Coordinates of C-alpha atoms in Angstrom, one line a residue:
X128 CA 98.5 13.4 101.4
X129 CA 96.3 12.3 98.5
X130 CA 95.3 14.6 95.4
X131 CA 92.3 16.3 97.2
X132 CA 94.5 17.8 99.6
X133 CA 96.9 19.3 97.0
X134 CA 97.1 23.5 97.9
X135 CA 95.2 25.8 95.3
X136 CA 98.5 27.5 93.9
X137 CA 96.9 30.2 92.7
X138 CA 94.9 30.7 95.9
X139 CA 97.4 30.0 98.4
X140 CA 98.6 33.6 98.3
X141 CA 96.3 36.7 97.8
X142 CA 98.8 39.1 98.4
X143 CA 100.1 39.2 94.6
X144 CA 101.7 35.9 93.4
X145 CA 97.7 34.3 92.6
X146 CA 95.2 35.5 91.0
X147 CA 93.2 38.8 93.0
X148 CA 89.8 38.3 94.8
X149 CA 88.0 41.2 93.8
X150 CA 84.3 39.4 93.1
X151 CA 81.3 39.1 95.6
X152 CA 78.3 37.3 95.8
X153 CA 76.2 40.0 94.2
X154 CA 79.5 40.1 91.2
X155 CA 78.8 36.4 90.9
X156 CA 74.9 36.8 90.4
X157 CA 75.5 38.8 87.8
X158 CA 78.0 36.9 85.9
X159 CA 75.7 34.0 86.0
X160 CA 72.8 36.1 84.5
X161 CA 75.5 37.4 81.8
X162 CA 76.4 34.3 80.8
X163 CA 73.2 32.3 80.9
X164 CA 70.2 34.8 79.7
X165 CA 71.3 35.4 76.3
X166 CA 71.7 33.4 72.7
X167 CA 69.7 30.6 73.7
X168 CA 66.3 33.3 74.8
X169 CA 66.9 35.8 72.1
X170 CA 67.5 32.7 69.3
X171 CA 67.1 29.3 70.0
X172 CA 63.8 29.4 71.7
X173 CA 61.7 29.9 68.7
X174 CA 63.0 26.4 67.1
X175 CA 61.7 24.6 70.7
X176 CA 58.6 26.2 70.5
X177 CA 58.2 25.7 66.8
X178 CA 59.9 22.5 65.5
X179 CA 62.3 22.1 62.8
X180 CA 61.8 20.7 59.7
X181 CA 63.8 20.0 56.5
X182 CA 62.3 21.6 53.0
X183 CA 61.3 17.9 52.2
X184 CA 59.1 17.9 55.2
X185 CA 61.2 15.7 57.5
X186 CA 61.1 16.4 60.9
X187 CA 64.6 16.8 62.7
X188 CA 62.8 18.2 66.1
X189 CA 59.2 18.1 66.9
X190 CA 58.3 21.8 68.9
X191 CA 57.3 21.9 72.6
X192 CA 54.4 24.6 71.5
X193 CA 53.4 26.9 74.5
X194 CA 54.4 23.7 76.2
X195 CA 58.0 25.2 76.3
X196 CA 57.7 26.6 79.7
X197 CA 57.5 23.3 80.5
X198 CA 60.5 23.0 78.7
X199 CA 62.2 25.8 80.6
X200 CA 61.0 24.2 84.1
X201 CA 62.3 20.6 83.3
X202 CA 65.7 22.0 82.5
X203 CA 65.5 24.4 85.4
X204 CA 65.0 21.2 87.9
X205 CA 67.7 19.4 85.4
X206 CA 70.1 22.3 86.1
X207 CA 69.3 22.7 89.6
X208 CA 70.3 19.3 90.8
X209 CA 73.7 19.9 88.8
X210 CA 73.8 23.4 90.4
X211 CA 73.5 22.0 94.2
X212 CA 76.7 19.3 93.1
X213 CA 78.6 22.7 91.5
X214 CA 77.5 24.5 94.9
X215 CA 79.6 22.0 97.0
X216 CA 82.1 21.0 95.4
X217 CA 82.9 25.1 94.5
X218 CA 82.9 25.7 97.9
X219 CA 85.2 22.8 98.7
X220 CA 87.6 23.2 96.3
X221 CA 87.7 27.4 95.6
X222 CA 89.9 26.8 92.1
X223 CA 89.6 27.9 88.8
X224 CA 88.9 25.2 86.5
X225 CA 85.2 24.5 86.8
X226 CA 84.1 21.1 86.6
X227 CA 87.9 20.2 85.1
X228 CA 89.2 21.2 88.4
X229 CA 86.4 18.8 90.5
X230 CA 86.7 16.2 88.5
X231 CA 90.5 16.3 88.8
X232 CA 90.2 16.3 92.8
X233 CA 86.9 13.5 92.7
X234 CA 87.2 10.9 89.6
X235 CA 91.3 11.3 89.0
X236 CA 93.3 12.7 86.0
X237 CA 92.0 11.2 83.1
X238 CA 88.3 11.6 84.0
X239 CA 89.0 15.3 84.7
X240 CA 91.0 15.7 80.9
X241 CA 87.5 14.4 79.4
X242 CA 85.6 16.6 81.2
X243 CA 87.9 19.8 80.3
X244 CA 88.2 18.9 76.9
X245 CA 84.3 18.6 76.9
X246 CA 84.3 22.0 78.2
X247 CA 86.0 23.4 75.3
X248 CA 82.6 22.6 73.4
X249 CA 80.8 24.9 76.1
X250 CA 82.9 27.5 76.2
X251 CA 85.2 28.0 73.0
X252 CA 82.9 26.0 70.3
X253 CA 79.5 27.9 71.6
X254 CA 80.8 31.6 71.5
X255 CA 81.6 31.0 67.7
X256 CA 77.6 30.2 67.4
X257 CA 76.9 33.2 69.9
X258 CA 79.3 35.6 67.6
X259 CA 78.0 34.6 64.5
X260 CA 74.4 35.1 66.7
X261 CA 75.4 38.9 67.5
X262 CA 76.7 39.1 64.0
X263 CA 72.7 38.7 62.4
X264 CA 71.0 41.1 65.0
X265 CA 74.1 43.9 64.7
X266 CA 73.8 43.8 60.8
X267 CA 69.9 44.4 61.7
X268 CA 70.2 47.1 63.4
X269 CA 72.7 48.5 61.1
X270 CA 70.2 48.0 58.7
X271 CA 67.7 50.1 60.6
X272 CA 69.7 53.0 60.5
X273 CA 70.2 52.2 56.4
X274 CA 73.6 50.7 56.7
X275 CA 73.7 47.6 55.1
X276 CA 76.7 45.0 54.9
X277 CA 77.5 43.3 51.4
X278 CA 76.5 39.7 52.7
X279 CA 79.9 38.0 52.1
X280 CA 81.6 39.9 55.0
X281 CA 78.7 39.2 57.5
X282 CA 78.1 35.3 56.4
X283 CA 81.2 32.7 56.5
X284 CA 82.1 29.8 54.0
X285 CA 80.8 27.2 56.2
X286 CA 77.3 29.0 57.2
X287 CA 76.8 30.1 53.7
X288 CA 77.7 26.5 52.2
X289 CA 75.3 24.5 55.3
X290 CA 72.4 27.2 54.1
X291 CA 69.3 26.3 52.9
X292 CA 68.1 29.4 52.0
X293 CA 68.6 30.0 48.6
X294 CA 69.6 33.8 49.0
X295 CA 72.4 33.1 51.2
X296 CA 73.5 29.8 49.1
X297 CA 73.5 32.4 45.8
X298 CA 76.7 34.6 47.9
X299 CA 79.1 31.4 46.2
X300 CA 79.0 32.5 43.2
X301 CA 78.4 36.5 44.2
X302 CA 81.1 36.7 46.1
X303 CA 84.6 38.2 45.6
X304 CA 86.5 35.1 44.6
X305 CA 90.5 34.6 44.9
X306 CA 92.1 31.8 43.1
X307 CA 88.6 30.9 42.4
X308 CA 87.7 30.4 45.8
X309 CA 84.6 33.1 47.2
X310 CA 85.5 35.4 50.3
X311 CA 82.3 34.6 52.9
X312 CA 83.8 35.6 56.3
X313 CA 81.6 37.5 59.1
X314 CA 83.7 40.7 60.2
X315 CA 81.2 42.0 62.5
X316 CA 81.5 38.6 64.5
X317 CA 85.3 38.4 64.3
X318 CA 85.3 42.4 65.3
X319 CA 83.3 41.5 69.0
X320 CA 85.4 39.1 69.7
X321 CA 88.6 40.8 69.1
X322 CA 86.8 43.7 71.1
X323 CA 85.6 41.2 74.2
X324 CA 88.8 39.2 73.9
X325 CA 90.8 42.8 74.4
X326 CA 88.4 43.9 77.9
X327 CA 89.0 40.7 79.5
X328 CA 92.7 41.6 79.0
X329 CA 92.5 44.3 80.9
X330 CA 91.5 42.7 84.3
X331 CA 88.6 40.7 85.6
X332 CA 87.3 43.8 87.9
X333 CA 86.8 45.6 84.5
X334 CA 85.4 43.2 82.8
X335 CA 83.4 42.7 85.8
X336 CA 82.3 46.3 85.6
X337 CA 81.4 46.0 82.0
X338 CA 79.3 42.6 82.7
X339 CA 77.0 44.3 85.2
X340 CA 76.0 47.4 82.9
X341 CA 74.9 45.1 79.9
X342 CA 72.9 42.5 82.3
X343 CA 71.4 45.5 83.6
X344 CA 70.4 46.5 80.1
X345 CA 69.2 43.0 78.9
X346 CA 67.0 42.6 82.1
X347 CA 65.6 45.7 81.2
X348 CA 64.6 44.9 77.6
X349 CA 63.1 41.5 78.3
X350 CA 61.0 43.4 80.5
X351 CA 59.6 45.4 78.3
X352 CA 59.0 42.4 76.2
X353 CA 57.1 40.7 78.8
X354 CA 55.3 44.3 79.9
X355 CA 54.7 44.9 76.2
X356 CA 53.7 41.7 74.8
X357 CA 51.7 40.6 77.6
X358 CA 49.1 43.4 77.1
X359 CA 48.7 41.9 73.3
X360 CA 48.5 38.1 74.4
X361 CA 45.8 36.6 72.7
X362 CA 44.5 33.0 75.0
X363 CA 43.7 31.3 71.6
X364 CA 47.4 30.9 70.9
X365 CA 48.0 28.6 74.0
X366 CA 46.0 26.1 72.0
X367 CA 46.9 23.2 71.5
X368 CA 49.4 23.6 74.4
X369 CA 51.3 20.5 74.1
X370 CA 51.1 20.0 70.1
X371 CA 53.5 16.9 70.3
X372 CA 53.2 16.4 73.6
X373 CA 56.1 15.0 75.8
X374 CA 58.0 14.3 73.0
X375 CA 58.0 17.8 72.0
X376 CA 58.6 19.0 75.4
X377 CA 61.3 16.6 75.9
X378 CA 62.9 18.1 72.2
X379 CA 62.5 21.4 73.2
X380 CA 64.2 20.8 76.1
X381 CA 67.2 19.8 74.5
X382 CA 67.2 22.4 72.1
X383 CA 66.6 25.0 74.4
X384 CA 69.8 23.8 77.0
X385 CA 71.6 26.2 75.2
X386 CA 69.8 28.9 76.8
X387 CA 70.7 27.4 80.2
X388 CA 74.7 26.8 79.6
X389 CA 76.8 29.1 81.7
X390 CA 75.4 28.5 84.8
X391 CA 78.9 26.6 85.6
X392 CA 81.2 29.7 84.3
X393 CA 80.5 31.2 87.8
X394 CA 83.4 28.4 89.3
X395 CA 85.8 29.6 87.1
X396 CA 85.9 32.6 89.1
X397 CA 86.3 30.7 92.6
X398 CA 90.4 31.9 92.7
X399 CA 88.8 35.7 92.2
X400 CA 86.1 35.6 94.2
X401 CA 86.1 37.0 97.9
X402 CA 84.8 34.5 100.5
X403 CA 84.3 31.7 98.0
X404 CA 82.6 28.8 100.6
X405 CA 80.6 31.3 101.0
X406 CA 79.6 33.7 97.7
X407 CA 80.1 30.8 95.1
X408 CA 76.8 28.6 96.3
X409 CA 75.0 32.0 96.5
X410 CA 76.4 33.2 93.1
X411 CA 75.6 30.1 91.4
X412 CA 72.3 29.0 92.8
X413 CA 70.7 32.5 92.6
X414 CA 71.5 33.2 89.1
X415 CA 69.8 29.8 88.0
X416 CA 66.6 30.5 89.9
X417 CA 66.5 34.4 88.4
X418 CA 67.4 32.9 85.1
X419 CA 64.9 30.1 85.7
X420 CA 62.0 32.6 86.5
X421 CA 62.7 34.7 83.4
X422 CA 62.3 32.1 81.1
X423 CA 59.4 30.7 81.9
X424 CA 57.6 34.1 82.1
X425 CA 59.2 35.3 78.5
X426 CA 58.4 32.1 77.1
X427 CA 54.4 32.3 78.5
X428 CA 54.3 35.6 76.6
X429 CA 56.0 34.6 73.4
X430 CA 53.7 31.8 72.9
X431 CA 51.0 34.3 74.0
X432 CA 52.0 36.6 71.8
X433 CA 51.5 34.8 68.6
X434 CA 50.6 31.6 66.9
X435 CA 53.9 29.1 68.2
X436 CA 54.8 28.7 64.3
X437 CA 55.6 31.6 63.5
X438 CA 58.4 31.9 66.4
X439 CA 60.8 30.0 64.0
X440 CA 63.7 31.8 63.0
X441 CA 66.7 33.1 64.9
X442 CA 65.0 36.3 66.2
X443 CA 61.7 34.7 67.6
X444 CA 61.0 37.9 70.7
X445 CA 61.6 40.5 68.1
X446 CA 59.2 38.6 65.9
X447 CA 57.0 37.7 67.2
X448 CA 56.6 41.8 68.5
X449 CA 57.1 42.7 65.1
X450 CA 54.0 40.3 63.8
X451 CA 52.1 41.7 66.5
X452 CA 52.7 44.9 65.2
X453 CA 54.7 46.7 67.7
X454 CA 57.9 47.5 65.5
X455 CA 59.2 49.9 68.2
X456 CA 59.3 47.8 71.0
X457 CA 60.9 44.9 68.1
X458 CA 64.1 47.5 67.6
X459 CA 64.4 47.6 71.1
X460 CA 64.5 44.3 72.0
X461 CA 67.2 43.5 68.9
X462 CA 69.1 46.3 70.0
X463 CA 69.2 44.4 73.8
X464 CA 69.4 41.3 72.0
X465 CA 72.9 42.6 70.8
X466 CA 73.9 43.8 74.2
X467 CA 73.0 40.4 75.5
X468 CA 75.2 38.0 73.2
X469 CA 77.7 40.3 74.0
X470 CA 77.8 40.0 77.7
X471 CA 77.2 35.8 77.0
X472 CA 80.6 36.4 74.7
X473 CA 82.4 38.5 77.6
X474 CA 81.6 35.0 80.5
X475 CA 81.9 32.2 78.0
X476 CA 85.7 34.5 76.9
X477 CA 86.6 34.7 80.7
X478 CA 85.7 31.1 81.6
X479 CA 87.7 29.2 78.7
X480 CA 91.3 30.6 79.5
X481 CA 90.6 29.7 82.9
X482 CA 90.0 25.7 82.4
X483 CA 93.3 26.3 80.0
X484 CA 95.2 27.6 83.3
X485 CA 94.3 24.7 85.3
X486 CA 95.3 21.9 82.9
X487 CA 98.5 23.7 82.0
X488 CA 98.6 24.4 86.0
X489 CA 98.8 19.9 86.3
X490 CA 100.8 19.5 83.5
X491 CA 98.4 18.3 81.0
X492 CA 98.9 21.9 79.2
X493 CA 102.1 23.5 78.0
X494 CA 103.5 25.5 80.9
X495 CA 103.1 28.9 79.3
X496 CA 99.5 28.4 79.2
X497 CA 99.8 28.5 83.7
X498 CA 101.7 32.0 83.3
X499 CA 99.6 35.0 84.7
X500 CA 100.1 38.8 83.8
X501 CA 102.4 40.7 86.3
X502 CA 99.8 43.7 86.5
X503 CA 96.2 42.0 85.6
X504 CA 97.0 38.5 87.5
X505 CA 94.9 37.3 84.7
X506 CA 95.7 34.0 82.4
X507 CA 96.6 36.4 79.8
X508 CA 98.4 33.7 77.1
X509 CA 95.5 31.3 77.4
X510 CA 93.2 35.0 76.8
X511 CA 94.7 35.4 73.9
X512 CA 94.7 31.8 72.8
X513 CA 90.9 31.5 73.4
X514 CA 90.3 34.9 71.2
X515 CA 92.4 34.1 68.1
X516 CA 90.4 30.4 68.0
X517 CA 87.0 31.9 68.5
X518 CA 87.6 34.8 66.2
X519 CA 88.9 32.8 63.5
X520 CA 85.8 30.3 64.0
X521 CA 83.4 33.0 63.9
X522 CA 84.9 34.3 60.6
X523 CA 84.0 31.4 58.9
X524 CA 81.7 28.5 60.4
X525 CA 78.2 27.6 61.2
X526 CA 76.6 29.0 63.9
X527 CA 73.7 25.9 63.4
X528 CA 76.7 23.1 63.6
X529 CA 77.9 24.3 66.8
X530 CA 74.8 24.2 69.2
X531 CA 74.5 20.8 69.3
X532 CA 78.2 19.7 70.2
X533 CA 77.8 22.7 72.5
X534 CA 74.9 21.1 74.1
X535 CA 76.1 17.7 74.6
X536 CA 79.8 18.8 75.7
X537 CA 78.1 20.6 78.4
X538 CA 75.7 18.0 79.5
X539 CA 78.0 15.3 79.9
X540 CA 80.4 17.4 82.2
X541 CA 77.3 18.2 84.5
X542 CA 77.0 14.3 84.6
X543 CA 80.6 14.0 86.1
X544 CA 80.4 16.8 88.2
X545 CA 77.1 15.0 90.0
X546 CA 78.9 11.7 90.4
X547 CA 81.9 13.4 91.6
X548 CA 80.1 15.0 94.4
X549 CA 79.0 11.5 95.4
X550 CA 82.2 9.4 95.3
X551 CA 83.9 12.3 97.5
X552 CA 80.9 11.7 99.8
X553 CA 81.7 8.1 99.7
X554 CA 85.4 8.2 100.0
X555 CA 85.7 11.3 102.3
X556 CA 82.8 11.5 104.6
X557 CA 84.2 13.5 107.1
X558 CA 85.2 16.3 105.2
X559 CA 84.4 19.9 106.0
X560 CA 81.7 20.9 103.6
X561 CA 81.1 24.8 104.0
X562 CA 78.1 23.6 101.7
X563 CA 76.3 20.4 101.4
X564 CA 73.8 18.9 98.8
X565 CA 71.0 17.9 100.3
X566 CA 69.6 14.2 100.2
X567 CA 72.9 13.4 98.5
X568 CA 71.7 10.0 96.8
X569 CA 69.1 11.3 94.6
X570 CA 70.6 14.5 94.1
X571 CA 73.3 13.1 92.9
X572 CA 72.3 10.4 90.7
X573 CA 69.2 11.9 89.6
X574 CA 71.4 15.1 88.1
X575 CA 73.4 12.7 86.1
X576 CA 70.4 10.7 85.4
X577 CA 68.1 14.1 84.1
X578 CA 71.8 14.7 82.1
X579 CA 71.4 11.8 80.1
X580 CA 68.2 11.9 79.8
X581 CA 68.5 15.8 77.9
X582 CA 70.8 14.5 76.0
X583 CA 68.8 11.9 74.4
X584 CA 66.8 14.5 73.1
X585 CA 69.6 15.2 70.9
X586 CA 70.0 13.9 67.1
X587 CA 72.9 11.1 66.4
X588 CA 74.9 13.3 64.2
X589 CA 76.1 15.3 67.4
X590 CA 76.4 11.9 69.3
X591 CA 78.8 11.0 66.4
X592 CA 80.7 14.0 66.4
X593 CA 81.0 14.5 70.3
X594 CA 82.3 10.8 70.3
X595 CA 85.0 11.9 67.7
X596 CA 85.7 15.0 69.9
X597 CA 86.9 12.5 72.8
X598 CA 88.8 10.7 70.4
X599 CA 90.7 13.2 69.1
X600 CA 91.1 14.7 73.3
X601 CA 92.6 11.6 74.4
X602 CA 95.0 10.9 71.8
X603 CA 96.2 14.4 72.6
X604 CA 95.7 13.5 76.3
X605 CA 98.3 9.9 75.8
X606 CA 100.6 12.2 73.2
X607 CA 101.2 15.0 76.1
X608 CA 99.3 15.2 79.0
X609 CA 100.1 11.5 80.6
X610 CA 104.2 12.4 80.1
X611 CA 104.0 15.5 81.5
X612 CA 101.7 15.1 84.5
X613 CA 102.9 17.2 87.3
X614 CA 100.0 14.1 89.1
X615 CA 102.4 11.1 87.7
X616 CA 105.7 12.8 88.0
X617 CA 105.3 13.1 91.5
X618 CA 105.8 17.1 91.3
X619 CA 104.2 20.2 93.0
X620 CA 101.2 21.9 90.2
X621 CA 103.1 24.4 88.2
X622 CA 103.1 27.9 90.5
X623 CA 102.0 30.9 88.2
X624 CA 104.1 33.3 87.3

C-alpha cells in the first residue's frame, strides 16, 4: 500500500468518531464567495488601479488604471487553472488539509510541510491584515453615528510605527505610555476575532449559517455599487486605459491576488462536506467564476466612476461614491464592506485549524492539535490556537506588512498543488478520477507557470521574507516533525478523538 492509499481517518466513519458532513454544493459556493469577495475588493483594489508611491516620489508599484479588469481577468485564468488541479485532486482525496493534504499524498512529506507552513501565510498571517481591514471601516461607521475611538486603541504599535502619515505617527508620543512605552493596540480588530473565533466554536453548520447571511448581504451592496455608480460613469475616465501598460497590469495583478485568495479554503471542508467527488469541483469552480464576474464588473465601474487616482486609499468603492457625491450609497457600501471582512475572517478562521488537524493528524504536529470536540466534531484546540495568534497579531501589527507574505505564501502552494496533479497523473494513471483536469500538460504546467509569473510582480522585500519563513518552517520541520512522523515511523495517522 503506498501513501496515496492511506484511509481518511476522519472520513472513514460518518457515524460520529470523524468529523460530520453537513455541507452541499450550494454551502460550498457560498463559502467560496465568503472567503474570496472581501478585503482585497473593498481595499486593495484602489492601490492596483492607482499605483503606489513613496512621499519621495519613488515608485514601489506602477497602477493597472481602468486596465485592472484586465487585472482581475488574468488572475481569474491564473486562478482557474489552479482551481481545475484543486478540483481533482479534492475529489480524489476528500480530506481536510487543503493543498497540505495533496501535497502530502502527490510530492511526499516534506514537500507537503512547505506547502502547509506556506499556508499559514494565507490563512493565519492574512486575517490579521483583514482584522486590522474591518477595524478602519467599523471605526468609520462608528464615526457616522458620532462615536469616535481615541486612535491608540483602534491602531497598533507596528501599524502606527510603519505609518507615514503624520497623524497616525504623532499617537507615539499621544498615547498612554507604561514604563515609557505608548499603548497602540486595535481592540475593535482583536474584539471580531475573538467574536468569529467563538462561532466557529460552536459548529461548522452554524458557522455555515452565519456565512450564507453575510454573502447574501455583501452581494447585495456591491450591487448597488455597480447599479449606483454605473448611472454616474463618466467615459472620459477610461482614458488612458492602460497608463503603464503591461507592466501596470501585470503589478496590479499581483497586488490585487489578495482579492482572489480563499478560493482553496473550500478543501478544507472536503471531511464535512456531503458527496465530496461530487460538490467539492462544483463548490470550488463556481465560486471563482461568480467571484471572477464580480470583479471585473465592480472594477469597470470604479474606474468609471472616477478619475483612477483618486481610488488610492484603503476604502477605494466608498470613495470613489463619496467623490461622486453620493454619500448615501458610500455608508452603505462601508457598512457591507464591514459585513464582508467579517465573513473573509469567519473562512480564513475555519480553514487554518483545519491544515493544523492534518499535520498534527501525520505526526508533524503535536497530537492534541488531531483532537476533535465530542459534541461539535470540530478541531476545537487548533480553533482556539488559530484565534489567540490572530487576535494578538491584529492588536498590534501592520495590516500593509502582511499582504505581501500573504500573497506569495499563497501563490507558491497553488504552484505545488498544479505539479502535484501532474506527477499523480504520471505515477498513477489508472486511478479513478471522479474529476479530471482537462488537457492535463498545460493545465498543469501553465498553472504553476502563471504562479510564478504573479509572483514576480511582487517586490524583493517579501521574496526575502517568505524565504526566511521557510527557513524558520523547516528547522521546526527537522526539530519535530521528521521524529515524530506517523509516515517514517511506520504507524497508522493519529485517529481523532
Amino acid at each position: 500500500m503506498g501513501l496515496f492509499d492511506r484511509k481518511p481517518i476522519a472520513a472513514a466513519d460518518e457515524s460520529g468518531s470523524g468529523m460530520h458532513r453537513t455541507l452541499g454544493a450550494g454551502d460550498l459556493v457560498m463559502l467560496a464567495i465568503g472567503a474570496v469577495i472581501g478585503a482585497g475588493i473593498f481595499s486593495s483594489l484602489g492601490t492596483a488601479a492607482a499605483g503606489e508611491t513613496l512621499a519621495d516620489g519613488t515608485v514601489i508599484r506602477y497602477g493597472a488604471g481602468p486596465a485592472l479588469v484586465l487585472s482581475f481577468v488574468l488572475l481569474g485564468a491564473v486562478c482557474g487553472l489552479a482551481a481545475l488541479c484543486y478540483a481533482e485532486l479534492a475529489a480524489m482525496i476528500p480530506q481536510a488539509g487543503s493543498a497540505y493534504a495533496y501535497s502530502y499524498a502527490t510530492l511526499g512529506e516534506i514537500v507537503a510541510w512547505i506547502v502547509g507552513w506556506a499556508l499559514i501565510l494565507e490563512y493565519a498571517v492574512g486575517n490579521v491584515a483583514v482584522a486590522i481591514g474591518w477595524s478602519g471601516y467599523f471605526t468609520s461607521l462608528l464615526s457616522g453615528f458620532g462615536v469616535t475611538l481615541p486612535g491608540w486603541l483602534t491602531h497598533g504599535y507596528w501599524n502606527v510605527k510603519a505609518s507615514a502619515d503624520p497623524a497616525i505617527r504623532a499617537l507615539m508620543d499621544s498615547a498612554p505610555h507604561i514604563a515609557g512605552i505608548p499603548v497602540l493596540v486595535n481592540l475593535p480588530a482583536f474584539g471580531i476575532v475573538v467574536a468569529i473565533t467563538l462561532l466557529l466554536l460552536k459548529g461548522v453548520k452554524e458557522s455555515a449559517r452565519a456565512n450564507n447571511i453575510m454573502v447574501v448581504i455583501k452581494l447585495l451592496v456591491l450591487a448597488l455599487f455597480v447599479i449606483v455608480g454605473g448611472m454616474h460613469i463618466d467615459p472620459a475616465n477610461y482614458k488612458p486605459f492602460a497608463p503603464n501598460g503591461f507592466r501596470g497590469i501585470h503589478q496590479g495583478a499581483a497586488i490585487v491576488f489578495f482579492a482572489y485568495i480563499g478560493f482553496d479554503a473550500i478543501s478544507t471542508a472536503a471531511e464535512e462536506t456531503k458527496n465530496p467527488q461530487r460538490n467539492l469541483p462544483i463548490g470550488i469552480l463556481g465560486g471563482l467564476a461568480v467571484c471572477t464576474l464580480i470583479y471585473v464588473i465592480v472594477g469597470f465601474v470604479a474606474t468609471g466612476l472616477v478619475p483612477y487616482e483618486q481610488l488610492r486609499g484603503s476604502d477605494p468603492l466608498a470613495k470613489a461614491l463619496s467623490l461622486a457625491g453620493l454619500s448615501t450609497a458610500s455608508w452603505i457600501v462601508a457598512a457591507g464592506a464591514v459585513v464582508s471582512m467579517s465573513a473573509v475572517l469567519l473562512v480564513f478562521q475555519y480553514g487554518q485549524p483545519r491544515i493544523f488537524y492534518a499535520m498534527a493528524r501525520d505526526g508533524l504536529l503535536p497530537k492534541f492539535a488531531a483532537k476533535l470536540h465530542p459534541k461539535t466534531r470540530t478541531p476545537h484546540v487548533t480553533t482556539i490556537i488559530t484565534g489567540v495568534a490572530v487576535a494578538l497579531g491584529s492588536l498590534l501589527a501592520d495590516d500593509a506588512a502582511t499582504y505581501d507574505l500573504t500573497n506569495i505564501g499563497t501563490l507558491a502552494a497553488f504552484s505545488v498543488v498544479c505539479i502535484g496533479v501532474l506527477v499523480l497523473r504520471i505515477r498513477e494513471p489508472d486511478r479513478h478520477r471522479p474529476f479530471r483536469v482537462p488537457f492535463v500538460w498545460f493545465v498543469t504546467l501553465g498553472g504553476a507557470g502563471a504562479c510564478v509569473f504573479v509572483m514576480r510582480g511582487l517586490p524583493s522585500s517579501a521574496w526575502k521574507a517568505f524565504g526566511i519563513w521557510m527557513v524558520i518552517g523547516l528547522s521546526l520541520y527537522f526539530a519535530y516533525g521528521y521524529k515524530n512522523s506517523v509516515l517514517r515511523r511506520g504507524n497508522a495517522p493519529i485517529a481523532p478523538e
